[in-house]
Amino acid sequence: MLYLVGLGLGDAKDITVRGLEIVKAADQVYLEAYTSILTVGQEALESFYGREIIVADREFVEQKAESFIESARNSNIAFLVVGDPFGATTHTDLVLRAKEVGVPFQVVHNTSILNAVGCCGLQLYSFGETVSIPFWTETWKPDSFLEKIEGNLERGLHTLCLLDIKVKEQTVENMMKNRPIFEPPRFMSNQQAAKQLIEIVNSRNHTTRLTGETLCVGVARVGWPDQKISACTLQEMITCELGQPLHSLVIVGKIHPLELDFLRMFSPDIVPLNG
Amino acid sequence: MLYLVGLGLGDAKDITVRGLEIVKAADQVYLEAYTSILTVGQEALESFYGREIIVADREFVEQKAESFIESARNSNIAFLVVGDPFGATTHTDLVLRAKEVGVPFQVVHNTSILNAVGCCGLQLYSFGETVSIPFWTETWKPDSFLEKIEGNLERGLHTLCLLDIKVKEQTVENMMKNRPIFEPPRFMSNQQAAKQLIEIVNSRNHTTRLTGETLCVGVARVGWPDQKISACTLQEMITCELGQPLHSLVIVGKIHPLELDFLRMFSPDIVPLNG
């Protein structure tokens, strides 16, 4: 059996009781390590589970999926995923492949930022389409996510912006010379995301609904003991320090009085222009 | 301390390890019993936790919130919520009130249908605004959710339709005579929801993007051992039997080939007109 087990927001104890039972009883335990991060290290997780963990990077999952799935035909394989197993296309694909070759699978759901973002008080049913904001390079500055934010704002909806994560990146030189040397992981901050968004707004000559005055919420380390939430304008978000990763950014649409009251627990002085 | 603990999809073992520790150590344990349902009865939960549980209905939470919150000032109160604690406005309000009177609180997130719906293979980032479909009465047939579905379809997005739950309902007669007699709980099925949607489409003389031919996905008992998923047209959904509650309905927007492959695991014959 192939078990896809969601780990939730990243602390060892965020696993469900059912998930923990599966991990303890599995023949082999893999940890997906490229779409999100844990609060705790691999060792802490191994000691909590009382099990050895094999870290699976993107290369492993995408290139060795076949033999990995095959091994679940006659043994119990637990594949651990931060958040919910269906949060990333790669895992949906894994399930599909297992089904195609007749390997049985089970999914243990867990929370992901998609519903945990409710911690800032914005109502989940008032969110529109979620967007992903990638790191820009000097030559690659995609901005197609702006149209989605604009579409949400037009309808008064909030937008959850998932911020880029770069794990196991290689420099072009190392890649060309086939040297397995990897850059330190990078996590986009709320500040970086706000900066890129302001740059897009400027490049459109301020013809967008999104402006420097749009109310935003930065959330950091959601569900962790040092969770931090801060609401301010998009322009102010550029200098709003939220500390260690992971960060997400919410663009606020039409705000309800209850939502505003809730946000003022974190940022008492906010005045929504888009209320 | 007031702990709001998410129970996830409804089985006793869907609670997180951290959530279970809090329940076991709390002075009092309340269970919210009006926005969703559990797979298991109160007794099974009590025996699993080794704790007595006080069932809190909507009346309790909305009318006795003050004394309930106050009791958390000097003792540990665990308030259990099916799904994620921020899934319903009532619970957001509870946190806000606790904050206002200076009672400390903590939230333990868990999965909710908002991300668990990914089990049908439709990608979560391709969902637009979520809608709620209420039970119609003879004289009250709201249809404002159609505009939201239309807005999502226009942008190629899927729509998660949460279906109505009626718990502790009174007949008008019993209510007027102040008799505490309650009707059996009712849960809207995928079939009922499809029927109401078709009625709306008909009443608009088929000028809507949503039609009887629109691809839909019915999901039932997500995350439970007898989970059922079925994809067909909205018209066919009227006769698509998914068994016991809870049901949700997804209106499919623009479908990606990987999503279609995944849906065909459940319904091999579907032909998307809206691909």
GROMACS .gro file of N, CA and C in nm, chain A residues 2-7 22-23 26 28-34 54 56-57 60-61 68 77-81 85 90-91 94:
model
   93
    2LEU      N    1   0.054   0.221  -0.086
    2LEU     CA    2   0.121   0.351  -0.087
    2LEU      C    3   0.036   0.449  -0.006
    3TYR      N    4   0.092   0.497   0.103
    3TYR     CA    5   0.021   0.594   0.186
    3TYR      C    6   0.079   0.733   0.160
    4LEU      N    7  -0.004   0.827   0.122
    4LEU     CA    8   0.038   0.967   0.114
    4LEU      C    9  -0.015   1.036   0.238
    5VAL      N   10   0.077   1.076   0.323
    5VAL     CA   11   0.038   1.129   0.454
    5VAL      C   12   0.072   1.278   0.464
    6GLY      N   13  -0.029   1.360   0.484
    6GLY     CA   14  -0.006   1.504   0.503
    6GLY      C   15   0.048   1.531   0.642
    7LEU      N   16   0.146   1.622   0.650
    7LEU     CA   17   0.206   1.655   0.779
    7LEU      C   18   0.153   1.786   0.835
   22ILE      N   19   0.019   0.507   1.076
   22ILE     CA   20   0.065   0.455   0.947
   22ILE      C   21   0.217   0.463   0.937
   23VAL      N   22   0.274   0.578   0.980
   23VAL     CA   23   0.418   0.596   0.975
   23VAL      C   24   0.489   0.492   1.061
   26ALA      N   25   0.476   0.147   0.886
   26ALA     CA   26   0.522   0.134   0.746
   26ALA      C   27   0.655   0.061   0.737
   28GLN      N   28   0.876   0.140   0.489
   28GLN     CA   29   0.970   0.248   0.458
   28GLN      C   30   0.898   0.382   0.464
   29VAL      N   31   0.971   0.485   0.510
   29VAL     CA   32   0.912   0.617   0.524
   29VAL      C   33   0.994   0.719   0.444
   30TYR      N   34   0.927   0.786   0.349
   30TYR     CA   35   0.991   0.889   0.268
   30TYR      C   36   0.935   1.026   0.307
   31LEU      N   37   1.018   1.127   0.298
   31LEU     CA   38   0.973   1.263   0.326
   31LEU      C   39   0.998   1.350   0.204
   32GLU      N   40   0.891   1.404   0.151
   32GLU     CA   41   0.902   1.495   0.037
   32GLU      C   42   0.964   1.626   0.087
   33ALA      N   43   1.067   1.675   0.020
   33ALA     CA   44   1.142   1.788   0.075
   33ALA      C   45   1.167   1.896  -0.028
   34TYR      N   46   1.063   1.938  -0.101
   34TYR     CA   47   1.089   2.043  -0.198
   34TYR      C   48   0.973   2.139  -0.220
   54ILE      N   49   1.374   0.857   0.477
   54ILE     CA   50   1.452   0.882   0.355
   54ILE      C   51   1.401   1.011   0.292
   56ALA      N   52   1.325   1.258   0.013
   56ALA     CA   53   1.303   1.248  -0.132
   56ALA      C   54   1.298   1.387  -0.192
   57ASP      N   55   1.396   1.420  -0.273
   57ASP     CA   56   1.392   1.550  -0.340
   57ASP      C   57   1.312   1.539  -0.470
   60PHE      N   58   1.417   1.280  -0.717
   60PHE     CA   59   1.380   1.145  -0.677
   60PHE      C   60   1.236   1.114  -0.715
   61VAL      N   61   1.145   1.206  -0.676
   61VAL     CA   62   1.002   1.179  -0.697
   61VAL      C   63   0.967   1.178  -0.846
   68PHE      N   64   0.963   0.343  -0.715
   68PHE     CA   65   0.911   0.382  -0.584
   68PHE      C   66   0.768   0.329  -0.566
   77ILE      N   67   0.449   0.159   0.211
   77ILE     CA   68   0.537   0.275   0.194
   77ILE      C   69   0.460   0.400   0.237
   78ALA      N   70   0.517   0.474   0.330
   78ALA     CA   71   0.456   0.602   0.371
   78ALA      C   72   0.534   0.715   0.307
   79PHE      N   73   0.463   0.800   0.234
   79PHE     CA   74   0.525   0.915   0.167
   79PHE      C   75   0.470   1.040   0.236
   80LEU      N   76   0.557   1.109   0.310
   80LEU     CA   77   0.513   1.222   0.391
   80LEU      C   78   0.524   1.353   0.313
   81VAL      N   79   0.421   1.432   0.320
   81VAL     CA   80   0.414   1.557   0.246
   81VAL      C   81   0.375   1.668   0.342
   85PRO      N   82  -0.156   1.622   0.100
   85PRO     CA   83  -0.096   1.551  -0.013
   85PRO      C   84  -0.138   1.603  -0.151
   90THR      N   85   0.261   1.728  -0.842
   90THR     CA   86   0.347   1.610  -0.841
   90THR      C   87   0.283   1.494  -0.764
   91HIS      N   88   0.216   1.526  -0.655
   91HIS     CA   89   0.160   1.419  -0.573
   91HIS      C   90   0.033   1.362  -0.634
   94LEU      N   91   0.147   1.121  -0.874
   94LEU     CA   92   0.193   0.999  -0.807
   94LEU      C   93   0.076   0.903  -0.784
   0.00000   0.00000   0.00000
